[in-house]
Short mmCIF file of C-alpha atoms and ligand atoms in Angstrom, two decimals:
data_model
loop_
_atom_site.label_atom_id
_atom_site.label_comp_id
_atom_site.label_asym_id
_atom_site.label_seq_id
_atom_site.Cartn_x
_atom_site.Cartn_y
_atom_site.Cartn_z
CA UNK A 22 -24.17 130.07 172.91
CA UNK A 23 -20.95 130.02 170.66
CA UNK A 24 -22.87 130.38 167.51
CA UNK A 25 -24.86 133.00 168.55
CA UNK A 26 -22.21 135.40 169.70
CA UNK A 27 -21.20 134.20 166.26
CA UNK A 28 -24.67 135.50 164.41
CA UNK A 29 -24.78 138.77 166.76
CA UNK A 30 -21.50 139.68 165.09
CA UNK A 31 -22.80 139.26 162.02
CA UNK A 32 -26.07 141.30 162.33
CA UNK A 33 -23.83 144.52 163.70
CA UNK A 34 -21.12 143.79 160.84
CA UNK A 35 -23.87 144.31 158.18
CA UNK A 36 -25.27 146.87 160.44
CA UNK A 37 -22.22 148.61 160.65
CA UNK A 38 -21.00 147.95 156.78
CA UNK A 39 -24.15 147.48 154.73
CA UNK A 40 -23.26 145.50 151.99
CA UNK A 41 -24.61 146.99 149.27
CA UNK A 42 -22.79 150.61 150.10
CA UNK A 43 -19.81 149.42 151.11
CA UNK A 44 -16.56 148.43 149.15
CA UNK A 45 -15.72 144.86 148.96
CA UNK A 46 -12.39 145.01 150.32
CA UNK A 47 -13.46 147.24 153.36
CA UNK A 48 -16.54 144.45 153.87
CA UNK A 49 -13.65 141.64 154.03
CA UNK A 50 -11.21 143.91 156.26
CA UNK A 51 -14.58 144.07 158.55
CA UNK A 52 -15.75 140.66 158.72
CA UNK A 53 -12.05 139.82 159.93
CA UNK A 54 -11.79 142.36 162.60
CA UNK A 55 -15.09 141.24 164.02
CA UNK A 56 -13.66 137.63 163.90
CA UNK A 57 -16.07 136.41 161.39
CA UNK A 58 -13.61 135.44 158.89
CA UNK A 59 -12.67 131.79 160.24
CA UNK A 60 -14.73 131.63 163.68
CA UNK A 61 -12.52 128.76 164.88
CA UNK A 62 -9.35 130.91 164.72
CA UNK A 63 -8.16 133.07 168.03
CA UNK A 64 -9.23 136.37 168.69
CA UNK A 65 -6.99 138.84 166.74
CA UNK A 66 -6.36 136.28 164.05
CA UNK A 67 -9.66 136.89 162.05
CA UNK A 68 -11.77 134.08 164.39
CA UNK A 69 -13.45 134.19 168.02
CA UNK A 70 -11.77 131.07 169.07
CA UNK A 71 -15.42 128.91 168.94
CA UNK A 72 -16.17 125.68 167.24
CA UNK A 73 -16.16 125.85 163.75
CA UNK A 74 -19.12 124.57 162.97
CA UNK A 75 -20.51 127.84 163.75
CA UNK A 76 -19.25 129.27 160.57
CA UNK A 77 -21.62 127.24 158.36
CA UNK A 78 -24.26 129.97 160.02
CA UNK A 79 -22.44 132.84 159.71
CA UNK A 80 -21.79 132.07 156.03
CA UNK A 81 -25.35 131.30 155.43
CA UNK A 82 -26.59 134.45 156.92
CA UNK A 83 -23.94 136.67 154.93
CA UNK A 84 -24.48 135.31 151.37
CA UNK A 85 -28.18 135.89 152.05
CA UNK A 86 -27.63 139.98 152.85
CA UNK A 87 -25.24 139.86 149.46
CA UNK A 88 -22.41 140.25 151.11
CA UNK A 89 -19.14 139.93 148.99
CA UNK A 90 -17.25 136.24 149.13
CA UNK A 91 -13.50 136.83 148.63
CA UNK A 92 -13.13 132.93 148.28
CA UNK A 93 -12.64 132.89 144.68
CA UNK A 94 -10.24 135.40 143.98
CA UNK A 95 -8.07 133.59 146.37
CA UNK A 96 -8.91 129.96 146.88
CA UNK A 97 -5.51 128.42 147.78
CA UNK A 98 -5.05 131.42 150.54
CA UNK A 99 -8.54 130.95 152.13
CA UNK A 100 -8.68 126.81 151.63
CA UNK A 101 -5.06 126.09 152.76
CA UNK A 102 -3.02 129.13 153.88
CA UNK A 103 -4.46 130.70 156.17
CA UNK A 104 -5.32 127.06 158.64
CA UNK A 105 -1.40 126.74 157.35
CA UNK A 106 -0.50 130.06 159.11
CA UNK A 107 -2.68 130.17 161.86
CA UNK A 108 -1.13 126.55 162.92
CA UNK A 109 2.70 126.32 162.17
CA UNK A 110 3.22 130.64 161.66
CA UNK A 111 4.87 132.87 164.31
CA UNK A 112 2.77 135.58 165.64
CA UNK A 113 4.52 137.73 163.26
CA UNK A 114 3.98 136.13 160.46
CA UNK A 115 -0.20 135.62 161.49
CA UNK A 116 0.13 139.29 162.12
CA UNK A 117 1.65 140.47 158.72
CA UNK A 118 -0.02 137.78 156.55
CA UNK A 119 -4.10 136.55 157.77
CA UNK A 120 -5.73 139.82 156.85
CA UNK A 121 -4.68 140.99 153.34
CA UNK A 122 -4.98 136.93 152.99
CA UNK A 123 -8.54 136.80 153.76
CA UNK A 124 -9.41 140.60 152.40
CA UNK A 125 -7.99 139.55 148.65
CA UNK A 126 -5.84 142.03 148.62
CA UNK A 127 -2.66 139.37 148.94
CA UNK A 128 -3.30 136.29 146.90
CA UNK A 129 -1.64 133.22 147.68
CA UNK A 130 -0.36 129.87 145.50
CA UNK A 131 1.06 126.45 146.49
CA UNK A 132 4.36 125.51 145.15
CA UNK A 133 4.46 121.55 145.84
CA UNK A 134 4.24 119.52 142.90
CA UNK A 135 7.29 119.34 140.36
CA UNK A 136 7.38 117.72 137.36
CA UNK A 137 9.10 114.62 138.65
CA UNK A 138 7.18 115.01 142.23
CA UNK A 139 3.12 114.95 142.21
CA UNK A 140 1.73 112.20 144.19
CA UNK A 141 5.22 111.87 145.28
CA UNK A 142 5.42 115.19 146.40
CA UNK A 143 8.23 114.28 149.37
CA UNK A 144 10.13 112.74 146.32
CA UNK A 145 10.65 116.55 145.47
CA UNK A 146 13.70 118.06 143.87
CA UNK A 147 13.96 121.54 144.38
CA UNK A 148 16.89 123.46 147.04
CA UNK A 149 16.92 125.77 149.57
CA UNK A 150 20.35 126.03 150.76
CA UNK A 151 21.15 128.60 154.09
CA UNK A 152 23.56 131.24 153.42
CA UNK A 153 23.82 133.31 156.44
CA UNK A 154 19.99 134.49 157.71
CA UNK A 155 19.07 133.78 154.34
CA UNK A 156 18.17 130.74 152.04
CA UNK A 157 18.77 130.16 147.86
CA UNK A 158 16.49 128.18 146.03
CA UNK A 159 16.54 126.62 142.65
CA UNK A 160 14.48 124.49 141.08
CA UNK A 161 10.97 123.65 139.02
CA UNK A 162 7.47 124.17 140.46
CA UNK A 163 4.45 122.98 138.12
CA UNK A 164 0.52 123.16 138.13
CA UNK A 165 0.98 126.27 140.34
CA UNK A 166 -3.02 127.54 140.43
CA UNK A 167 -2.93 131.58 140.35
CA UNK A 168 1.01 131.99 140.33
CA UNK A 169 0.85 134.27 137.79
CA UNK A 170 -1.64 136.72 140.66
CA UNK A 171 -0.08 135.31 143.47
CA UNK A 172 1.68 137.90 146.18
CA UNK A 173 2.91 134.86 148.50
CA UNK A 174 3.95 130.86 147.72
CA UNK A 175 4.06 128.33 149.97
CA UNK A 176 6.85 126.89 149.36
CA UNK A 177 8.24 123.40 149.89
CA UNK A 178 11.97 122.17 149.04
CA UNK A 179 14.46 120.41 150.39
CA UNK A 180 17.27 121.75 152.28
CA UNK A 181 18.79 118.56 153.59
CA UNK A 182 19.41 115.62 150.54
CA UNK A 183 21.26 113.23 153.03
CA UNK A 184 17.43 112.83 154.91
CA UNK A 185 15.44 110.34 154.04
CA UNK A 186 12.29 111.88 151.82
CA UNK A 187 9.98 112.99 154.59
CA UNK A 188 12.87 114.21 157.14
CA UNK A 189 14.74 116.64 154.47
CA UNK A 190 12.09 119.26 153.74
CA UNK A 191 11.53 122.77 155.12
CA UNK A 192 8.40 125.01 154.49
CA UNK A 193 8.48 128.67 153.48
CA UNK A 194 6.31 131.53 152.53
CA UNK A 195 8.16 132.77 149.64
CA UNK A 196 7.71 136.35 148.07
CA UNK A 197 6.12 135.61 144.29
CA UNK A 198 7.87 139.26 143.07
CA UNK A 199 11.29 138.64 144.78
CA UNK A 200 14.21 138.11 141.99
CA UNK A 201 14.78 134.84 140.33
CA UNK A 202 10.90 134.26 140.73
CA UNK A 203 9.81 133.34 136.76
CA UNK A 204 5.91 132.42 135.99
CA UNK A 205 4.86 130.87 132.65
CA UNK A 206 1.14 130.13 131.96
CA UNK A 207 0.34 126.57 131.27
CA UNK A 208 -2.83 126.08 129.39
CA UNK A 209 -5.81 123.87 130.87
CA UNK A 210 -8.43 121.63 128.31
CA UNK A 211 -10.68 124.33 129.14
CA UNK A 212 -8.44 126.77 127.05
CA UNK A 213 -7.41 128.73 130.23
CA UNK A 214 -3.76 129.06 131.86
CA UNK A 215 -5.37 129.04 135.52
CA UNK A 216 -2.30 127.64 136.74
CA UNK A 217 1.68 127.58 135.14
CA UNK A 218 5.22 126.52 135.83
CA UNK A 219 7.31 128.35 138.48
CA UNK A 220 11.12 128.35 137.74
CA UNK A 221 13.38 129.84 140.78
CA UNK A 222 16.98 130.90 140.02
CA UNK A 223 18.98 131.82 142.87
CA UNK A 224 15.90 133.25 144.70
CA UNK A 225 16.79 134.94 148.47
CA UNK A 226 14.46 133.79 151.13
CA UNK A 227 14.94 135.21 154.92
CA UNK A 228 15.02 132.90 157.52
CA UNK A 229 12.15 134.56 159.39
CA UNK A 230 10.18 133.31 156.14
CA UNK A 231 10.43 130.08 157.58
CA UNK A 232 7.26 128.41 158.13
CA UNK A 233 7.91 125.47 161.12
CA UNK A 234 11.24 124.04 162.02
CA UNK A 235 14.41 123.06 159.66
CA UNK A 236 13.13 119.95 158.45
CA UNK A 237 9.82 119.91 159.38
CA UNK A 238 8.58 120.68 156.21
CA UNK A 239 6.39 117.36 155.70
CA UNK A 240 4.77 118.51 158.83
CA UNK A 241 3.70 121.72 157.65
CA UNK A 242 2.80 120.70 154.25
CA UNK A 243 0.53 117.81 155.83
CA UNK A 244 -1.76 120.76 157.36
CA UNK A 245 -1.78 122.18 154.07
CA UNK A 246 -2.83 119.04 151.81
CA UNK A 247 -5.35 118.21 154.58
CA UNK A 248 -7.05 121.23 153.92
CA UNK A 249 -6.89 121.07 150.70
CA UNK A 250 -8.68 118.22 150.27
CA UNK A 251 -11.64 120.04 152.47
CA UNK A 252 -11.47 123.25 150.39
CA UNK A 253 -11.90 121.11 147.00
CA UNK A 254 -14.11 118.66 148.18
CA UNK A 255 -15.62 119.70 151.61
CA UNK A 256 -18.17 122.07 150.32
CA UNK A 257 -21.99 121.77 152.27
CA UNK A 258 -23.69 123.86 149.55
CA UNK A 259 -28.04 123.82 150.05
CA UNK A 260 -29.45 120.71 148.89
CA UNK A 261 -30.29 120.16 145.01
CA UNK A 262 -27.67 122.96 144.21
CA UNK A 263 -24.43 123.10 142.24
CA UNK A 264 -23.94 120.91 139.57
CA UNK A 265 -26.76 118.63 140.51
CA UNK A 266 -29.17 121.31 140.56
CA UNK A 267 -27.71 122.32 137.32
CA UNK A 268 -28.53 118.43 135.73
CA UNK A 269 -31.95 118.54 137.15
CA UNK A 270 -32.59 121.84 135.11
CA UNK A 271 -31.73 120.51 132.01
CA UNK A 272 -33.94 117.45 132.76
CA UNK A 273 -36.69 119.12 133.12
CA UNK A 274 -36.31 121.92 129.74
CA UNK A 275 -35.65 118.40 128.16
CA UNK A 276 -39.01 117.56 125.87
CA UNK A 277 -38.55 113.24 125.44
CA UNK A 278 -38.35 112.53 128.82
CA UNK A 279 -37.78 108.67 128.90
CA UNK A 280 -37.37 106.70 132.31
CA UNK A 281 -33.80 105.42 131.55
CA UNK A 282 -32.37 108.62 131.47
CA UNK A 283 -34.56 109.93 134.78
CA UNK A 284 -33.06 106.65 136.43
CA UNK A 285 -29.93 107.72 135.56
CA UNK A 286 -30.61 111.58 137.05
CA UNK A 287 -31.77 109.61 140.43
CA UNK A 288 -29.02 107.68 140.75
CA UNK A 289 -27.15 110.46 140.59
CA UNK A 290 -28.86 113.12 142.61
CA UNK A 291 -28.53 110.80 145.50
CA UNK A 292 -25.16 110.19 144.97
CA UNK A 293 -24.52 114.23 145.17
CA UNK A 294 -27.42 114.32 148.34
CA UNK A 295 -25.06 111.33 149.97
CA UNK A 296 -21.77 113.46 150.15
CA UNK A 297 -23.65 116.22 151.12
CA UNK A 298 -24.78 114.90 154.13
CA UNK A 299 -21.00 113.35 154.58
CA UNK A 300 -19.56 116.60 154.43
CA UNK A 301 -22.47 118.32 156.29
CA UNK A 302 -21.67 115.26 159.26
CA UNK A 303 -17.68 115.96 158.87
CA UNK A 304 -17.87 119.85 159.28
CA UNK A 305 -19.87 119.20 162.29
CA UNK A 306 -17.56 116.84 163.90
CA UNK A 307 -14.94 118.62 162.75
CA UNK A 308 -12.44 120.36 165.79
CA UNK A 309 -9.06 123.08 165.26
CA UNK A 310 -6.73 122.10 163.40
CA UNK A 311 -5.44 119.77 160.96
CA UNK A 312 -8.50 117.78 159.27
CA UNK A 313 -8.24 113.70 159.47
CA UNK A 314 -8.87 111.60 156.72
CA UNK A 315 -12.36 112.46 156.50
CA UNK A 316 -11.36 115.24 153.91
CA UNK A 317 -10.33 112.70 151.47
CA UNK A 318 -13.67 110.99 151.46
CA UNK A 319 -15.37 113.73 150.69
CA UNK A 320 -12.41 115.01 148.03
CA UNK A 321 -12.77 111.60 146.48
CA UNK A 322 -16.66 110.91 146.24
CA UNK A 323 -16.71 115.00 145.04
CA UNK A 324 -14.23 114.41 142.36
CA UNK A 325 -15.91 111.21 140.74
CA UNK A 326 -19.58 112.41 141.32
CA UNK A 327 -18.77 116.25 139.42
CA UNK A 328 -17.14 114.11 136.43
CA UNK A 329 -20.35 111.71 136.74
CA UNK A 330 -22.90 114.93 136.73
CA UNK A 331 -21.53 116.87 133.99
CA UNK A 332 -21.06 113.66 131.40
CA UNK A 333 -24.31 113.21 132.29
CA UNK A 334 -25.59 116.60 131.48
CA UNK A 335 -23.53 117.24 128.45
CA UNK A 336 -25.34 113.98 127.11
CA UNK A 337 -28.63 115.72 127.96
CA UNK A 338 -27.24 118.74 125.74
CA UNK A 339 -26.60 116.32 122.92
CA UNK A 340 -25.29 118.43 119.74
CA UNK A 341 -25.45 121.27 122.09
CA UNK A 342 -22.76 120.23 124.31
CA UNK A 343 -20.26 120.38 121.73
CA UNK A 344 -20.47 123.98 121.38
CA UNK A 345 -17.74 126.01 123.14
CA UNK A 346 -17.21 129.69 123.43
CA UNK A 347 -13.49 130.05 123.27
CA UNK A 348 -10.32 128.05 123.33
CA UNK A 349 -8.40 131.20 123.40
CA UNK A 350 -5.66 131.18 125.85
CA UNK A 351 -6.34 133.58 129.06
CA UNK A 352 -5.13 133.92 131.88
CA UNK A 353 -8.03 133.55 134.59
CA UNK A 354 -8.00 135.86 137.82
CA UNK A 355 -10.34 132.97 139.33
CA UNK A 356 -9.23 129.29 139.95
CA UNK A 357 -11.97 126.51 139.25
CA UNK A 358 -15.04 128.50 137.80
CA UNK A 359 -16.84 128.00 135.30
CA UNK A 360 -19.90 130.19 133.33
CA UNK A 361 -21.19 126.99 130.66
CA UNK A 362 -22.15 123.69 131.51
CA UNK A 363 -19.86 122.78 128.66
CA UNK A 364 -16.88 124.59 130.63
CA UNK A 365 -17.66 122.70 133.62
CA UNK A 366 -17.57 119.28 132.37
CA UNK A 367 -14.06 120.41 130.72
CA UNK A 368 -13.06 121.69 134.28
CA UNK A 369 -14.20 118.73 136.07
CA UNK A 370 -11.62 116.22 134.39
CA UNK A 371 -9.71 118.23 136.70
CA UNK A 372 -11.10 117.20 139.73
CA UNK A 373 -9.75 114.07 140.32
CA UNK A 374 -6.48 114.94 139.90
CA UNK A 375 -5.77 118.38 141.51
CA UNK A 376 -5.37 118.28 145.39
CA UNK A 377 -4.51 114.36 144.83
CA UNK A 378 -5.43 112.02 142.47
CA UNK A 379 -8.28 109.74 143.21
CA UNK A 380 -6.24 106.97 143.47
CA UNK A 381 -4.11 108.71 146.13
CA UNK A 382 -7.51 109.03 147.85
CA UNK A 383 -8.29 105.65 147.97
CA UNK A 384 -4.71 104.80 149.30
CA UNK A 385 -4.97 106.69 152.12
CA UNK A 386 -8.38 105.45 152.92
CA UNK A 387 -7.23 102.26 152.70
CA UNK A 388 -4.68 102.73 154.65
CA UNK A 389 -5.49 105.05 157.42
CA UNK A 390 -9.40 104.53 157.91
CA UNK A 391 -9.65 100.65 156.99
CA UNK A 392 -5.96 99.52 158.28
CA UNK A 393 -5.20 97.68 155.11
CA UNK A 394 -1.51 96.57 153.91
CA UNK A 395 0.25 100.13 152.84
CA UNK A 396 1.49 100.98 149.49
CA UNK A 397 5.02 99.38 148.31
CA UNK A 398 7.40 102.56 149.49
CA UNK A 399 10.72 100.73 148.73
CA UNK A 400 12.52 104.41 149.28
CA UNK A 401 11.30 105.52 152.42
CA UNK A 402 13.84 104.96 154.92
CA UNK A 403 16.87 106.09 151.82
CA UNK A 404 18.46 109.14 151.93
CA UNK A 405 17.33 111.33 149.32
CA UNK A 406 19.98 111.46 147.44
CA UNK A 407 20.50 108.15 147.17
CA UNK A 408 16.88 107.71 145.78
CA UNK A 409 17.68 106.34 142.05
CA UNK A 410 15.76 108.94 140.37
CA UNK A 411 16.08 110.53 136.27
C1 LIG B 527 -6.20 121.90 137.96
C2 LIG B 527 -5.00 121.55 138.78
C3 LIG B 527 -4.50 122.47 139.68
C4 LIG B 527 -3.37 122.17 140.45
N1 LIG B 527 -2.88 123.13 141.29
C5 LIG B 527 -1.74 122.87 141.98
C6 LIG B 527 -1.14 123.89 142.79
O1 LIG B 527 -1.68 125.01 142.91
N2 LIG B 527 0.00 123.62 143.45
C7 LIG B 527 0.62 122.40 143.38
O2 LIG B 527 1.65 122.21 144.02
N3 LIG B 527 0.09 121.41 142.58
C8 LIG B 527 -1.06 121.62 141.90
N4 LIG B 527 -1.60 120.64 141.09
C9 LIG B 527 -0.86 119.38 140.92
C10 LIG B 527 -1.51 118.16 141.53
O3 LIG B 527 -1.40 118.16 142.92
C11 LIG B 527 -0.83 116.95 140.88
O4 LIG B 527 -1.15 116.97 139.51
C12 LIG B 527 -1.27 115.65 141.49
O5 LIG B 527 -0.81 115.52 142.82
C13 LIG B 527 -0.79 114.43 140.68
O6 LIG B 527 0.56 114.52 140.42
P1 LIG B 527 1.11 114.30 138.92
O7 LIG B 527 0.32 115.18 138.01
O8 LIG B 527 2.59 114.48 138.96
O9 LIG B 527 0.76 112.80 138.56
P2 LIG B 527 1.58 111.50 138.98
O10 LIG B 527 1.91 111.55 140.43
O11 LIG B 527 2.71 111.31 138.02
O12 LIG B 527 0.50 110.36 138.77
C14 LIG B 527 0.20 109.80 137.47
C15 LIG B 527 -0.84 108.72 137.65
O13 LIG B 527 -0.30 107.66 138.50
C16 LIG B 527 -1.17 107.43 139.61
N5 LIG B 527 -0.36 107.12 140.80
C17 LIG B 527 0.76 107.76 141.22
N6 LIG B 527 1.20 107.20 142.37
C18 LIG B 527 0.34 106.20 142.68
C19 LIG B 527 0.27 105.26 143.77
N7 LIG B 527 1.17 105.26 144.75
N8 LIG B 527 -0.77 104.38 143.77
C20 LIG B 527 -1.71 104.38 142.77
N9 LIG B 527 -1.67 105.24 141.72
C21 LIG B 527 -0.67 106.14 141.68
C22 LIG B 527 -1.92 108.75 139.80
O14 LIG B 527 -3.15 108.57 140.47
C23 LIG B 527 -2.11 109.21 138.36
O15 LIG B 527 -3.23 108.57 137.78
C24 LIG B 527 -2.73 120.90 140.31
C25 LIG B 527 -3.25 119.97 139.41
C26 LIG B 527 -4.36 120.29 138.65
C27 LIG B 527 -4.89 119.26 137.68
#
């Protein structure tokens, strides 16, 4: 019943807003008024309040009548933001930030990792420290995807050292053009600066910024990592599509077709048709809210099976896959695309490192899913600042 309120939506949006006469932005503006933009969300908030299964439909049914995706342009806003908003943000902030999230017109960026904090990321460095209604921050961001288009950061420091780790952290949205704000590219293998370093000196922050409680920060960021993983790896895309699709092509243009290679092109394809289905089971199971470990199942078996797929096809290529357009530096206004096959195997050592590395995967599915003996974490219970650290 749900999903079709869902689909009637739809059929009046494009009704309404005809795709192909319509500006993109206004489309996006229209799809979130008519709560198309994440079904599961509450009315008002760019969803309908239904299970979110039902936006695997909606999407289908869009993307057939052409309509635009804004997904690309801003990947860490739609993946991780807005679920990040719409849970721990006060109406005000849901208000102000959802729909120029989900239009484009606002991009967004993470600011977690640090040089000396990645996997560690509640090992991280970096201060807010209150001054009136206001906070300061200082400190190092790094691998920040899009910082250099970004309108919004969310932003995780710590704001009380004597805490242990997890306890000492608070979450903001922080303005990527306020003063003190400094973005440098950092170039990628691919030749691209798709992400850089973010240095803040003496930035201002207003309290109302705050994203959940003083101190709650690990909270916040939890929702935001779960995601992540989801939005990297969580993808249901048709069968035989995507990079498989794309080894199965050069297969068949390939002239000595010998059965060692083909068993190597099966092995794979149902490797990619296996998380397919995974993902296809976990989006259906999925409720509101804050994604369980599920999304690092699917983040992990993506990550290992794109690197798998793309060595494999560049050896198809032979000679052909050393050929490379560009290593020019630019500065991409997309995160994680790629136009060569030869660009995506490049992108896809990436994979199993961004949104946490695969062996972070495998620690919390060993730990959460089959119950085994945690990971040594001799500085848990230590206040920060007693953490011996360089
Ligand atoms: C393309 C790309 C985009 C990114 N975008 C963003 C972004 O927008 N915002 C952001 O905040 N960050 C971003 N990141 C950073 C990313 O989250 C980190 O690179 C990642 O979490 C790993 O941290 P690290 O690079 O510091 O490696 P480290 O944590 O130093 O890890 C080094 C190695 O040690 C292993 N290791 C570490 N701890 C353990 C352990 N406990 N058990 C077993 N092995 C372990 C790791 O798996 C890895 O192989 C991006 C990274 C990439 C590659």
């Amino acid at each position: 019943m749900s999903e079709q309120l869902a689909i009637d939506r739809v059929e009046q949006l494009l009704a309404d807003h005809p795709p192909a006469s319509t500006d993109a932005k206004e489309f996006l503006g229209a799809q979130f008024d008519a709560g198309l933009a994440w079904v599961h969300f509450p009315e008002g908030r760019g969803g309908l309040g239904i299970e979110p299964s039902a936006q695997r439909a909606v999407n289908e049914r869009l993307r057939e009548a052409k309509a635009p995706e804004a997904y690309w342009h801003n990947p860490i806003g739609h993946g991780m933001g807005a679920p990040t908003i719409v849970t721990h943000g006060s109406d005000e902030q849901q208000e102000r930030y959802l729909r120029p999230l989900f239009t484009g017109e606002e991009v967004w960026c993470q600011l977690f990792s640090e040089p000396g904090a990645g996997s560690d990321v509640a090992g991280l460095s970096g201060r807010a420290v209150r001054d009136g209604d206001e906070w300061i921050v200082n400190g190092q961001k790094v691998w920040t995807t899009l910082a250099h288009l970004a309108r919004w950061g969310m932003l995780l420091v710590r704001t009380d050292p004597e805490q242990p780790k997890h306890r000492g952290m608070t979450y903001f949205v922080v303005d990527m053009q306020a003063p003190g704000v400094e973005v440098r590219p950092l170039r990628q293998i691919t030749g691209e600066a798709e992400f850089n370093e973010v240095y803040f000196t003496d930035v201002r922050i207003p309290d109302s910024e705050r994203l959940g409680d003083l101190g709650q920060g690990w909270a916040v960021a939890t929702t935001t990592l779960m995601n992540e993983r989801v939005a990297i790896g969580g993808a249901v895309s048709p069968r035989g599509s995507g990079p498989i699709g794309e080894a199965v092509r050069l297969w068949e243009a390939k002239a000595d077709k010998d059965p060692v290679t083909r068993d190597r092109l099966m092995q794979l394809w149902i490797d990619a048709e296996v998380n397919r289905l995974t993902n296809l089971r976990a989006q259906q199971n999925r409720s509101v809210g804050t994604p369980g470990p599920e999304g690092s199942v699917g983040k992990l078996a993506f990550a290992e099976a794109n690197k798998e797929i793309y060595a494999f096809c560049l050896d198809l290529l032979g000679a052909e896959g050393t050929l490379y357009s560009s290593y020019e530096m630019t500065r991409p206004d997309k995160a994680m695309f790629t136009d060569s096959t030869q660009k995506s195997f490049l992108r896809a050592r990436a994979n199993s490192i961004e949104g946490g590395t695969s062996e972070i995967m495998r620690n919390i599915l060993g730990e959460r899913v089959l119950g085994l003996p945690g990971d040594v974490r001799v500085d848990k219970d230590l206040p920060w600042s007693q953490v011996p650290r360089n």
